[in-house]
PDB file of C-alpha atoms and ligand atoms in Angstrom:
ATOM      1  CA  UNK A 154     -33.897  -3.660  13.430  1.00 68.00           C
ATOM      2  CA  UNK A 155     -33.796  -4.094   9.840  1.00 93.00           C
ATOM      3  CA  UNK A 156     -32.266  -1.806   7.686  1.00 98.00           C
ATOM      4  CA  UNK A 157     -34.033   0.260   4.889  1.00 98.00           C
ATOM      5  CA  UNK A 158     -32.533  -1.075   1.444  1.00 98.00           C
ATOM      6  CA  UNK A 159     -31.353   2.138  -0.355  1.00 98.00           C
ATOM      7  CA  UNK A 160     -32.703   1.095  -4.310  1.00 98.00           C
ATOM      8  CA  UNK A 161     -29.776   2.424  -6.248  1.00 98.00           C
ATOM      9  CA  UNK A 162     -31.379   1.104  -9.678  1.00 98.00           C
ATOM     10  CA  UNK A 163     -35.076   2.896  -8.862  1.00 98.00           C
ATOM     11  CA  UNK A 164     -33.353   6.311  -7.030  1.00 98.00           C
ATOM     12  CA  UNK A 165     -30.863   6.217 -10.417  1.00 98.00           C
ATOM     13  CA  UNK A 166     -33.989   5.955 -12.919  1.00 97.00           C
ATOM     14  CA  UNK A 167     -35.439   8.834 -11.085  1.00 98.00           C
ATOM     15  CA  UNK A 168     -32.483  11.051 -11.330  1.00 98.00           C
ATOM     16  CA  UNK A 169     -31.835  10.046 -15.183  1.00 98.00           C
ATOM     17  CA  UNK A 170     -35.112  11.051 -16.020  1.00 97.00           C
ATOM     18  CA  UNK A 171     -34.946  14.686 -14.410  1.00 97.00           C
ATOM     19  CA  UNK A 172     -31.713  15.268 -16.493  1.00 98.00           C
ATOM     20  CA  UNK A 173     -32.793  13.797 -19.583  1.00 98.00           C
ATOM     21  CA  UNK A 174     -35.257  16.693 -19.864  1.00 98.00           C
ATOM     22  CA  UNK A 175     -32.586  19.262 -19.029  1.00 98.00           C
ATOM     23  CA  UNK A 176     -30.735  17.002 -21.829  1.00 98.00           C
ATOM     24  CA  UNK A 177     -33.655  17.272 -24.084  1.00 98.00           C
ATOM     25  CA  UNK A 178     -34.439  21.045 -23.318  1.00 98.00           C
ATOM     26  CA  UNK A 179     -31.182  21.737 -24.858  1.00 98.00           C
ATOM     27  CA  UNK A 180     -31.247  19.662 -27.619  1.00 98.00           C
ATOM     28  CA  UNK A 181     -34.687  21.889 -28.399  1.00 97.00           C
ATOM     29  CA  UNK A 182     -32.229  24.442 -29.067  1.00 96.00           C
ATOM     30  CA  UNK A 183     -29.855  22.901 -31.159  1.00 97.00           C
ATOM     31  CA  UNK A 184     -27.155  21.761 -28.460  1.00 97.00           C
ATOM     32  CA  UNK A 185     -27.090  18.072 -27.972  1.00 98.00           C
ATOM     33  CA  UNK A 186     -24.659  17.073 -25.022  1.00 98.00           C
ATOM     34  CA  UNK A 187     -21.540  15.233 -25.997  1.00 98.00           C
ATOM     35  CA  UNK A 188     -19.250  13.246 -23.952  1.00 98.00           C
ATOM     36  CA  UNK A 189     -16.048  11.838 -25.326  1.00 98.00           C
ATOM     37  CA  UNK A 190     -14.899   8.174 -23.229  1.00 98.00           C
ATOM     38  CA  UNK A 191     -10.902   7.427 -23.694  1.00 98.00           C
ATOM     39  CA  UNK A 192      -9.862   4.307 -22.661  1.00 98.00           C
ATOM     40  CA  UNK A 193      -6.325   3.038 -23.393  1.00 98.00           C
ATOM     41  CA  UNK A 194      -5.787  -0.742 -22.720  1.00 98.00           C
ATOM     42  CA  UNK A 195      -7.267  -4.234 -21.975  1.00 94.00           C
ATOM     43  CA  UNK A 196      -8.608  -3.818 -18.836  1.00 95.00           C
ATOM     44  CA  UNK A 197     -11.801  -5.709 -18.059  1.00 93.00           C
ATOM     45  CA  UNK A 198     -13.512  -4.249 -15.888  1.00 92.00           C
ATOM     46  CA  UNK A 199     -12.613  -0.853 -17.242  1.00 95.00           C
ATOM     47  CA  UNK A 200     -13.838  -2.214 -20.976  1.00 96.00           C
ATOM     48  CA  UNK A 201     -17.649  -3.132 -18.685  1.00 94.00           C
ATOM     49  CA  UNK A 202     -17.392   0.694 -16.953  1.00 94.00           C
ATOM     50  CA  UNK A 203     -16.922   2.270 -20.280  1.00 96.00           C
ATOM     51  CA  UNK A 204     -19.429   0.118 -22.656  1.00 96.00           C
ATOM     52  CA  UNK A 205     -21.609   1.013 -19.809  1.00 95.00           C
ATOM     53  CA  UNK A 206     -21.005   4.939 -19.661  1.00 96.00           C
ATOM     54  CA  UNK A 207     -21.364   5.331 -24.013  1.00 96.00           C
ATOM     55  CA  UNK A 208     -24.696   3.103 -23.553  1.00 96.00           C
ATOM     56  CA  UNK A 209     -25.973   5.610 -20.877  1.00 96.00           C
ATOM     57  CA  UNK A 210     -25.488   8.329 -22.949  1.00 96.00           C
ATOM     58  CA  UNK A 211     -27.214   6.674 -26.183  1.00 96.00           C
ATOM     59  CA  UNK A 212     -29.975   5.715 -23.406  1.00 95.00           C
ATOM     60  CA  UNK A 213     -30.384   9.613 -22.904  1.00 96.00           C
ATOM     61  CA  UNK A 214     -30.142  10.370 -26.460  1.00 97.00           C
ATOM     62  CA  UNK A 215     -26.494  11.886 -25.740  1.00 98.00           C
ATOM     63  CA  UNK A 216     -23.580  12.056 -28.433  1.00 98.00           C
ATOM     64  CA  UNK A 217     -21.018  10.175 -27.367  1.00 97.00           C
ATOM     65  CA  UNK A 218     -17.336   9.310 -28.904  1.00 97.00           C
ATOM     66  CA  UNK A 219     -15.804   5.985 -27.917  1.00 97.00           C
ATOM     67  CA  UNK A 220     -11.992   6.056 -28.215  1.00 98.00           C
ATOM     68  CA  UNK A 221      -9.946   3.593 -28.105  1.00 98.00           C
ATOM     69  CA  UNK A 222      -6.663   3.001 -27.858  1.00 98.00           C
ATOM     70  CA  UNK A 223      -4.087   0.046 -27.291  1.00 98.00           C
ATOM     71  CA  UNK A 224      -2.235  -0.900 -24.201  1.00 98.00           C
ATOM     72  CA  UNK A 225       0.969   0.297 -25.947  1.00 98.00           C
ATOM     73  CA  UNK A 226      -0.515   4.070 -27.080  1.00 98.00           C
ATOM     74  CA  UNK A 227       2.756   6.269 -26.348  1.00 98.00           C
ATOM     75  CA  UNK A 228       1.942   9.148 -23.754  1.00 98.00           C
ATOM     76  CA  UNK A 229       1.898  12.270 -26.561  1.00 98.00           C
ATOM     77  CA  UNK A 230      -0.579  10.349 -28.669  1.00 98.00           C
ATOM     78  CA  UNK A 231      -3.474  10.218 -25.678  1.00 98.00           C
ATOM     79  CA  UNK A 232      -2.699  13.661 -25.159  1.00 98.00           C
ATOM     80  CA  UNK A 233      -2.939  14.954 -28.692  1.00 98.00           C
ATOM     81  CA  UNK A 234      -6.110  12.883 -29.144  1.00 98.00           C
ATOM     82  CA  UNK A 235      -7.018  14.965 -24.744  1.00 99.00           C
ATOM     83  CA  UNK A 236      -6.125  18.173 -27.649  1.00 98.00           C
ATOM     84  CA  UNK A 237      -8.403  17.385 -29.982  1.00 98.00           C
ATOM     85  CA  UNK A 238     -11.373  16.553 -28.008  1.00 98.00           C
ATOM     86  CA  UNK A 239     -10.972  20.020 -25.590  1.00 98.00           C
ATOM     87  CA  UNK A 240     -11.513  21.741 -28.754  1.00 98.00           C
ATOM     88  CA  UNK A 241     -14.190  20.284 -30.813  1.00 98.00           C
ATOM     89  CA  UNK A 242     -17.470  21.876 -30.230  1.00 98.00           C
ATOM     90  CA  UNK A 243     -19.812  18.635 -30.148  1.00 98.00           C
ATOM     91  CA  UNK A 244     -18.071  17.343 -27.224  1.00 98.00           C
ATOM     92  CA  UNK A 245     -18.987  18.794 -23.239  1.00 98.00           C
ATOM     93  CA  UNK A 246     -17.364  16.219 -21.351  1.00 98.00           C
ATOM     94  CA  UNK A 247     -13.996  14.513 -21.796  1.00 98.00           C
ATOM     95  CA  UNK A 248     -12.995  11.064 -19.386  1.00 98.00           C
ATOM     96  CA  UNK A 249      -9.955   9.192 -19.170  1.00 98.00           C
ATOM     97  CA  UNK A 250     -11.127   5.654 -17.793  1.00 98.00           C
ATOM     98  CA  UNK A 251      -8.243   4.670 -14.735  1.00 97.00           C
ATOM     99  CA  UNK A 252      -5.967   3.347 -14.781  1.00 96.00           C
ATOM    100  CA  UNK A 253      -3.954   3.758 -17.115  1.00 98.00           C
ATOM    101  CA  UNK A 254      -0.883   1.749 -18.576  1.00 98.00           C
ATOM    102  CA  UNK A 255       2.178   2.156 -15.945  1.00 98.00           C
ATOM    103  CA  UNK A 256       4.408   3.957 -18.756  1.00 98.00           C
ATOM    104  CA  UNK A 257       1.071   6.814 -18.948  1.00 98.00           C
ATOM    105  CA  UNK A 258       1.841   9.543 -15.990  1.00 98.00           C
ATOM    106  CA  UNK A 259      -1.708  10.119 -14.905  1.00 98.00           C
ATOM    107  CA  UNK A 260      -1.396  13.358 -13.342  1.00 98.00           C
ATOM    108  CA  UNK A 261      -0.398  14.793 -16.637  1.00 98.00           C
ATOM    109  CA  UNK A 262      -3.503  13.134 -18.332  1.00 98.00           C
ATOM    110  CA  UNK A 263      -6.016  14.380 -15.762  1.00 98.00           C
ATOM    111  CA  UNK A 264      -4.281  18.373 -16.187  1.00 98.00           C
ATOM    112  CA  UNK A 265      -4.879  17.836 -19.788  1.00 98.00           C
ATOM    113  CA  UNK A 266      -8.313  17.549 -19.940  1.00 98.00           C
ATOM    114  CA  UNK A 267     -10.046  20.810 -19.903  1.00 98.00           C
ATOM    115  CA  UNK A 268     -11.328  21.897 -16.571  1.00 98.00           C
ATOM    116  CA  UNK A 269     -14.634  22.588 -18.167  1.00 98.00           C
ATOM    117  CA  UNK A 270     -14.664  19.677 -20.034  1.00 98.00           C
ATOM    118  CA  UNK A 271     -13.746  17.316 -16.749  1.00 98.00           C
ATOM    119  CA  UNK A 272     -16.998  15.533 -15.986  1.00 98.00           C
ATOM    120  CA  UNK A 273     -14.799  12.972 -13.799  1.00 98.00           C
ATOM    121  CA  UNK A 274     -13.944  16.128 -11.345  1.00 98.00           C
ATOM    122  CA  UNK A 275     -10.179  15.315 -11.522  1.00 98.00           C
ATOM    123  CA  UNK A 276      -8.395  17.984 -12.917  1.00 98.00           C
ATOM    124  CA  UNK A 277      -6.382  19.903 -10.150  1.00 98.00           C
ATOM    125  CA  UNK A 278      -8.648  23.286 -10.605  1.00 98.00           C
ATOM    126  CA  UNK A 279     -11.651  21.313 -10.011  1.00 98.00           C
ATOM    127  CA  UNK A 280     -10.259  19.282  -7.257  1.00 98.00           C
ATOM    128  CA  UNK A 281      -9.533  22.812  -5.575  1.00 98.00           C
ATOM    129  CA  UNK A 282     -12.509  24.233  -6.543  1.00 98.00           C
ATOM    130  CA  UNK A 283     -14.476  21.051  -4.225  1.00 98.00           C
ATOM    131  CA  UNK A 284     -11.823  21.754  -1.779  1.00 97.00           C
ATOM    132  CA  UNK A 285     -13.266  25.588  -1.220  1.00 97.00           C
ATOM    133  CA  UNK A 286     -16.558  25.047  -1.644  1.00 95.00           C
ATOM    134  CA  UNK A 287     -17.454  26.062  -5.101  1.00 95.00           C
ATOM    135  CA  UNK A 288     -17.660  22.949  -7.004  1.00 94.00           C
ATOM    136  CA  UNK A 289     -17.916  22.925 -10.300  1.00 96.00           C
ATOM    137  CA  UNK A 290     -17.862  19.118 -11.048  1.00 97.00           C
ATOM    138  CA  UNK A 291     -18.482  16.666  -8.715  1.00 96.00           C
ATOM    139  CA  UNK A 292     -16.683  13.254  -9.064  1.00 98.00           C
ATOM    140  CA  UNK A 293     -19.012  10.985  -9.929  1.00 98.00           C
ATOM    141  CA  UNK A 294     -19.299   7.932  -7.176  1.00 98.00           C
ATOM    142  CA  UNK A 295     -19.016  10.380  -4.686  1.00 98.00           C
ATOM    143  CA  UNK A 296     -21.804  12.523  -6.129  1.00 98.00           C
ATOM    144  CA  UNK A 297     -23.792   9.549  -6.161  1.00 98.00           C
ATOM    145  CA  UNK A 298     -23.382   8.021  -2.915  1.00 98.00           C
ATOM    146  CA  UNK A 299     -24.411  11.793  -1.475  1.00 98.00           C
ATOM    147  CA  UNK A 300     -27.966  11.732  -4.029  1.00 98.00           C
ATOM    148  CA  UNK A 301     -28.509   8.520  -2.429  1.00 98.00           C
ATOM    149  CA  UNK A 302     -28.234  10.080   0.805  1.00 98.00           C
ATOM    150  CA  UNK A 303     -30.463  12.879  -0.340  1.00 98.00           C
ATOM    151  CA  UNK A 304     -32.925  10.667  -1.746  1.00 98.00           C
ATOM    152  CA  UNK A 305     -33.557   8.406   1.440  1.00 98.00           C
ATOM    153  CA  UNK A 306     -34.176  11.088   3.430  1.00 98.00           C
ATOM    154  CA  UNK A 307     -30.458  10.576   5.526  1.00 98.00           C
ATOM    155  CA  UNK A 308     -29.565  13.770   6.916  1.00 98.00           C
ATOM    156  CA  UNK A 309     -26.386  14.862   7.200  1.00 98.00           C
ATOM    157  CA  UNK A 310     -26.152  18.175   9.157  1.00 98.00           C
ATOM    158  CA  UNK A 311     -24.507  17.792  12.252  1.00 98.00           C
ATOM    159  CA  UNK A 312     -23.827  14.077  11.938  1.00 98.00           C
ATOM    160  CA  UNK A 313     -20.804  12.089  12.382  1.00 99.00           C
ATOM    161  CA  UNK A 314     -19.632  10.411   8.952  1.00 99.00           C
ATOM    162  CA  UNK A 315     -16.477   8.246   8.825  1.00 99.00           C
ATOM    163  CA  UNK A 316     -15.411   7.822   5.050  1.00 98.00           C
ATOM    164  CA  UNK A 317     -13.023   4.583   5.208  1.00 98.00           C
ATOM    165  CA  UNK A 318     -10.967   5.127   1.956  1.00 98.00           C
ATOM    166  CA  UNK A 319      -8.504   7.774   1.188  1.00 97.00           C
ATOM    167  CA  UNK A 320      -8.145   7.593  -3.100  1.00 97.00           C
ATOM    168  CA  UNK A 321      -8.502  10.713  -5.082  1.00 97.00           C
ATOM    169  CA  UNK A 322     -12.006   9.201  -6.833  1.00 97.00           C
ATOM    170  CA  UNK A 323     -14.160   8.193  -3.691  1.00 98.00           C
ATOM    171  CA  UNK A 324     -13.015   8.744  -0.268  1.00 98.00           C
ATOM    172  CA  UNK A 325     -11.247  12.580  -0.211  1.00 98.00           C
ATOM    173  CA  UNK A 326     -14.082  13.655  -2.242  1.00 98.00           C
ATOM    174  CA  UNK A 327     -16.633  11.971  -0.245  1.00 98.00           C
ATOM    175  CA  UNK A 328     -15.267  13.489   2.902  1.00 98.00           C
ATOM    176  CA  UNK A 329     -15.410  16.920   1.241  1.00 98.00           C
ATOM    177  CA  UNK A 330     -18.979  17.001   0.289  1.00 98.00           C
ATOM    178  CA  UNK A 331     -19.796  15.466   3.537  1.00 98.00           C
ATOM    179  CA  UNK A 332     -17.715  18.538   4.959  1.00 98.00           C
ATOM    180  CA  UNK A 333     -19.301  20.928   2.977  1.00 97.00           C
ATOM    181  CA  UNK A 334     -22.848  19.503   3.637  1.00 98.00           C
ATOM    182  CA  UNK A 335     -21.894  20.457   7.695  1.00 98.00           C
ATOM    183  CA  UNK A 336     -21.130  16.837   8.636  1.00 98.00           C
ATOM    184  CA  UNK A 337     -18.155  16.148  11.169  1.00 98.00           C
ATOM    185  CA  UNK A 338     -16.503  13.929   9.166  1.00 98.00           C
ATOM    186  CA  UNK A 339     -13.194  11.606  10.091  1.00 98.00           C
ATOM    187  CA  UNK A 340     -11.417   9.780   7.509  1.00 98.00           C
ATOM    188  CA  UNK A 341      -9.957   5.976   8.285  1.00 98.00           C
ATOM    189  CA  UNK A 342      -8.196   3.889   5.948  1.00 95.00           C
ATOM    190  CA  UNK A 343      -8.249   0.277   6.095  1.00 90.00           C
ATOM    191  CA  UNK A 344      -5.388   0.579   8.380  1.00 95.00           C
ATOM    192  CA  UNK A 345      -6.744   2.737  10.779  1.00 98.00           C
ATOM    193  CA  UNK A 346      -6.004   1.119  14.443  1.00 98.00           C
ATOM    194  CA  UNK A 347      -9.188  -0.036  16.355  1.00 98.00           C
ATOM    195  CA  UNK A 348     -11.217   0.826  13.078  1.00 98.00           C
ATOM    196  CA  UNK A 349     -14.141  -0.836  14.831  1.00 98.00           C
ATOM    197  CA  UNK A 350     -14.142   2.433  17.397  1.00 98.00           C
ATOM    198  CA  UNK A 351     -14.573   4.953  14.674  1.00 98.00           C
ATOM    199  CA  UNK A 352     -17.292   2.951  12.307  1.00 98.00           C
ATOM    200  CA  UNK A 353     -19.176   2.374  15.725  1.00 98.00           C
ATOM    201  CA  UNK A 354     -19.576   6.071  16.473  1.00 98.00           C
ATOM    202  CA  UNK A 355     -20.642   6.888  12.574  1.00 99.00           C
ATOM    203  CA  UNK A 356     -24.129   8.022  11.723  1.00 99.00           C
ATOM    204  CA  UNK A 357     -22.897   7.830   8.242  1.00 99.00           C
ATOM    205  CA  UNK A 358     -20.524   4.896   7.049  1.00 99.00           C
ATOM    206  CA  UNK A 359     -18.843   5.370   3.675  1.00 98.00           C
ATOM    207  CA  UNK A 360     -16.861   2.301   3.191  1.00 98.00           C
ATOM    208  CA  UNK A 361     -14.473   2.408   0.182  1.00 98.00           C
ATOM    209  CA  UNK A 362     -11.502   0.298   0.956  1.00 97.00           C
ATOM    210  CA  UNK A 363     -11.955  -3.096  -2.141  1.00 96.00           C
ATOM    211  CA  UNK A 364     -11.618  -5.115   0.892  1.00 96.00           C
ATOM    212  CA  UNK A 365     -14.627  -7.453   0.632  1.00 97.00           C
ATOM    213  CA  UNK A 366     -17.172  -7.776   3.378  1.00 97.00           C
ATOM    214  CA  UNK A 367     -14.518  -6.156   6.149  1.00 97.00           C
ATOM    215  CA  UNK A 368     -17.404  -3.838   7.941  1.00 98.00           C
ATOM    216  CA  UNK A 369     -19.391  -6.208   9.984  1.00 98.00           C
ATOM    217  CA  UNK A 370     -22.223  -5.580  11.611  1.00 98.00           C
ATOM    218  CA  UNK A 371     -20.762  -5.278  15.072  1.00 98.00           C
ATOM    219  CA  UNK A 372     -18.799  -2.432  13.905  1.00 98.00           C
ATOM    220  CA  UNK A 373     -21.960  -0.386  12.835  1.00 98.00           C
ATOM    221  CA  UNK A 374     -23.718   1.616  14.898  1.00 98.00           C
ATOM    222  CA  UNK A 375     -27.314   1.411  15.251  1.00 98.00           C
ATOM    223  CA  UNK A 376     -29.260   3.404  12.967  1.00 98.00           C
ATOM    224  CA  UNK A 377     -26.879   4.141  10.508  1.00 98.00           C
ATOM    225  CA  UNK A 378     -26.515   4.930   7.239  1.00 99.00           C
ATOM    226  CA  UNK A 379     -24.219   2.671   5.553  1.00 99.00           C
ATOM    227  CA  UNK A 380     -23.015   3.608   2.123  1.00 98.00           C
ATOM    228  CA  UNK A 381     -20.798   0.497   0.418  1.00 98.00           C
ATOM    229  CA  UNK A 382     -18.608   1.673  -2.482  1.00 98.00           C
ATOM    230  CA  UNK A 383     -16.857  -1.806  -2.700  1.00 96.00           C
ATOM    231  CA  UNK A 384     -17.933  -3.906  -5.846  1.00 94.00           C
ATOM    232  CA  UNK A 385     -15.328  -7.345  -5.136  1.00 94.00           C
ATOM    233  CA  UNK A 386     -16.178 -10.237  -7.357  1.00 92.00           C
ATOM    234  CA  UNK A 387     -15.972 -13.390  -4.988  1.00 92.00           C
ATOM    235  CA  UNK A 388     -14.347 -17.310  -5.957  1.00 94.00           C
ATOM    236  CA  UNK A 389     -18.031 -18.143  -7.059  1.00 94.00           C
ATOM    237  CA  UNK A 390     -18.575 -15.611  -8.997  1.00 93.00           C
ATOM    238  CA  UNK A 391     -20.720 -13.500  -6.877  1.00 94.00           C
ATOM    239  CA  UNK A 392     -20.511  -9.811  -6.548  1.00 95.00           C
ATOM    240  CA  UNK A 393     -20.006  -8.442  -3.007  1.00 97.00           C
ATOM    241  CA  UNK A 394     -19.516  -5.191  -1.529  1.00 98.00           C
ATOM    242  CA  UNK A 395     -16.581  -3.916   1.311  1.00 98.00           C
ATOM    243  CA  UNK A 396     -19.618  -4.476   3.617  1.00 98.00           C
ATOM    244  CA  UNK A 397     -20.672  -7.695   4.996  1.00 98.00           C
ATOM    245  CA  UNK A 398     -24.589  -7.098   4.008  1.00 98.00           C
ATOM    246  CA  UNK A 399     -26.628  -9.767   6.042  1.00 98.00           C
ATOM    247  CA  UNK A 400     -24.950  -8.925   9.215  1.00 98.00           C
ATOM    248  CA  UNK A 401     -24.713  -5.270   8.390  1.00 98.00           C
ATOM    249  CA  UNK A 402     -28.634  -5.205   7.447  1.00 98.00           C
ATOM    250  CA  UNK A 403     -29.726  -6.291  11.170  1.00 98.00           C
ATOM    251  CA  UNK A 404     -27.946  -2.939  12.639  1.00 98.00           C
ATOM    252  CA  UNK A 405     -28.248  -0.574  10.044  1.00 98.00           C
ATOM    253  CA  UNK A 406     -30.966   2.114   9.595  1.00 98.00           C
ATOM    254  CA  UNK A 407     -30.274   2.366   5.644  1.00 98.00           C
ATOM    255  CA  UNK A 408     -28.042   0.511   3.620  1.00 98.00           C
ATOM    256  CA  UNK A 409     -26.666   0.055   0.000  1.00 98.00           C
ATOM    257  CA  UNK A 410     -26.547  -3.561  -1.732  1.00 98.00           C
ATOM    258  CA  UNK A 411     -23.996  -4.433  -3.851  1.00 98.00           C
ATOM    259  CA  UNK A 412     -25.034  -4.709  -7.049  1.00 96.00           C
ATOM    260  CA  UNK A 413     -27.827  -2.257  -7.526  1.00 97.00           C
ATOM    261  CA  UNK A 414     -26.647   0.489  -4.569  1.00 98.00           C
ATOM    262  CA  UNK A 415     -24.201   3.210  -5.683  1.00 98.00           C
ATOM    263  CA  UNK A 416     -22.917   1.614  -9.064  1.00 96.00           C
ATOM    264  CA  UNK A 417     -25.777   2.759 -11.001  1.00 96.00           C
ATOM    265  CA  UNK A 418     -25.528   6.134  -9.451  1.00 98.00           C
ATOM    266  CA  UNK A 419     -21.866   6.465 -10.903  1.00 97.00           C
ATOM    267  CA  UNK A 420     -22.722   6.567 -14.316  1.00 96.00           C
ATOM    268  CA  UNK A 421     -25.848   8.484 -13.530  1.00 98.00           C
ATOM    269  CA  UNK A 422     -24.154  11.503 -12.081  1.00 98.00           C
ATOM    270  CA  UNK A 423     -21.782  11.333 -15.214  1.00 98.00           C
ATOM    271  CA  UNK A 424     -24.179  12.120 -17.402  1.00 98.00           C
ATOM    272  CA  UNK A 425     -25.274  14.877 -15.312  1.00 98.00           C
ATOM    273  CA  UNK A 426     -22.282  16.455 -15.615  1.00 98.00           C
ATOM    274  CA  UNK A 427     -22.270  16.053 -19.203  1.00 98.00           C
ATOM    275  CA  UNK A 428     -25.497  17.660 -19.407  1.00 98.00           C
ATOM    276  CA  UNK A 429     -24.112  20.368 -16.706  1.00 98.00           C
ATOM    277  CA  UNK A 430     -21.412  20.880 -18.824  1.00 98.00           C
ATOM    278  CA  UNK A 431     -23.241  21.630 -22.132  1.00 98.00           C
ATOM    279  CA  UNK A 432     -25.831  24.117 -20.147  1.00 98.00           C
ATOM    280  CA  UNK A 433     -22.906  26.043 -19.104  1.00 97.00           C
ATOM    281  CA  UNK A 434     -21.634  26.473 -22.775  1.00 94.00           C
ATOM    282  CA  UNK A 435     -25.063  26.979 -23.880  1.00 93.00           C
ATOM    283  CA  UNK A 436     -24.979  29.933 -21.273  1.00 92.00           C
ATOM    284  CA  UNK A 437     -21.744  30.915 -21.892  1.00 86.00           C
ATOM    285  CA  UNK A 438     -20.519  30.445 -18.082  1.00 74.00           C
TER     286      UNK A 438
HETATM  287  N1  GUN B 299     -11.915   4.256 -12.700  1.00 55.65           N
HETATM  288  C1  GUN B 299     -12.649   3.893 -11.624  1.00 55.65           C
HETATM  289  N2  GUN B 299     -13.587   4.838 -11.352  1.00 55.65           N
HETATM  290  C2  GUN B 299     -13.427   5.807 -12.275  1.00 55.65           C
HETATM  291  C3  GUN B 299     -14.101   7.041 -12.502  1.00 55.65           C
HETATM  292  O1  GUN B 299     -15.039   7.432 -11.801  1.00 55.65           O
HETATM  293  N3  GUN B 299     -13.638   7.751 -13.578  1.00 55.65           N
HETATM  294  C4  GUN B 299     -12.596   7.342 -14.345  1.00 55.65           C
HETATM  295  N4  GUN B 299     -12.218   8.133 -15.344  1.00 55.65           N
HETATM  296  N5  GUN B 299     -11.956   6.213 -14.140  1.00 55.65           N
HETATM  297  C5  GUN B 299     -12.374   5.452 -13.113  1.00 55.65           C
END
């Protein structure tokens, strides 16, 4: 059997477009979505993620704000700037890229951020809001990886999905939507003993662990859906998901590459819930 390739790039094109003319419905009244990007630092990778979230929104003909700030930013500063942003009008959506520098206490960042302003899905009331069932912001990867599901036709009712990754951005939320979508859904880590017997029994494998290429195919069963969150860049340069792809292709039913499977998703569903975010002001909800 060879897997169906799940086309991140086309399946994220498709969902831009549908919000761009909820985007573009509300800039016919006046309101033109606004998301504010924070990121405090050197980073690389986080510099890519965030040149890449402001160019989506220019893409959609969204307002965006850029901030930056250096490596050395004291704690009060980010927050004032967290302040300033919850209250000014032209902005819907307020993100904090992570990490952030060691002497920054995170939690604190993420409770700053107004809950309806928190198109990440990190602030505590919105964390227990996808907890109960009444989301209000979905954490981006997450929310992607489940539209790709959606998209391919994967259902999800009934079936057994093993998330392997326990962080606060992909695999808890994962597991909750999968919950919430009536999946039986077990949560590994990457040091969950005899791994191999849980991913084998998964009709739906969310692997989010940064361990490159550690699902084989021998540890998928038939049919599945695999779903690879891992983006590792290899010695030669390569990138390469937590999934090894040619052997896991052979077993699969559907499958994510890495590049072109859930990244473009990510930033995707961020701008949905910038747009979400706006509509609900516009509304006054
Ligand atoms: N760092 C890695 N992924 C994310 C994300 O989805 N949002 C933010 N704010 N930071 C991240």
């Amino acid at each position: 059997m060879t897997a169906q390739i799940i086309d991140g790039k086309t399946i994220a094109q498709q969902v831009r477009a549908e919000w761009k003319e909820r985007a573009d419905a509300l800039k016919a009244r006046g309101i033109t979505p606004g998301l504010a990007v924070i990121i405090v630092g050197e980073d690389p990778a986080s510099k890519v993620y965030v040149a890449n979230k402001v160019k989506a929104c220019a893409e959609l003909g969204l307002h965006s704000e850029h901030v930056v700030m250096s490596a050395d930013t004291p704690e009060a500063t980010l927050l004032a700037k967290i302040a300033e942003l919850n209250a000014d009008p032209k902005i819907h959506g307020v993100l904090v890229q992570l990490p952030v520098p060691k002497h920054i206490d995170s939690s604190k960042v993420l409770e700053a951020i107004s809950p309806d302003k928190d198109v990440d899905g990190f602030h505590p009331l919105n964390v227990g809001a996808l907890t109960t069932g009444n989301m209000r912001f979905a954490p981006c990867t997450p929310y992607g990886a489940m539209k790709l599901l959606e998209k391919s036709g994967v259902s999800i009712e009934g079936k057994h999905a093993v998330v392997i990754g326990r962080s606060n951005i992909v695999g808890k939320p994962m597991a909750l939507m999968l919950l919430q979508q009536n999946a039986t859904v077990t949560i590994c880590t990457s040091r969950t003993v005899d791994l191999a017997k849980f991913t084998r029994d998964a009709d739906i494998l969310v692997v989010a662990t940064g361990k490159p290429k550690m699902i084989t195919g021998d540890m998928i069963k038939p049919g599945a859906a695999v779903i690879d969150v891992g983006i590792n860049r290899m010695a030669d340069g390569k990138l390469c998901g937590d999934v090894d792809f040619d052997s896991a292709k052979e077993v699969a039913g559907w499958i994510t590459p890495v590049p072109g499977g859930v990244g473009p998703m990510t930033i995707t569903m961020l701008v949905a819930n910038t747009v979400q975010a706006a509509e609900r002001t516009a509304s006054g909800k």
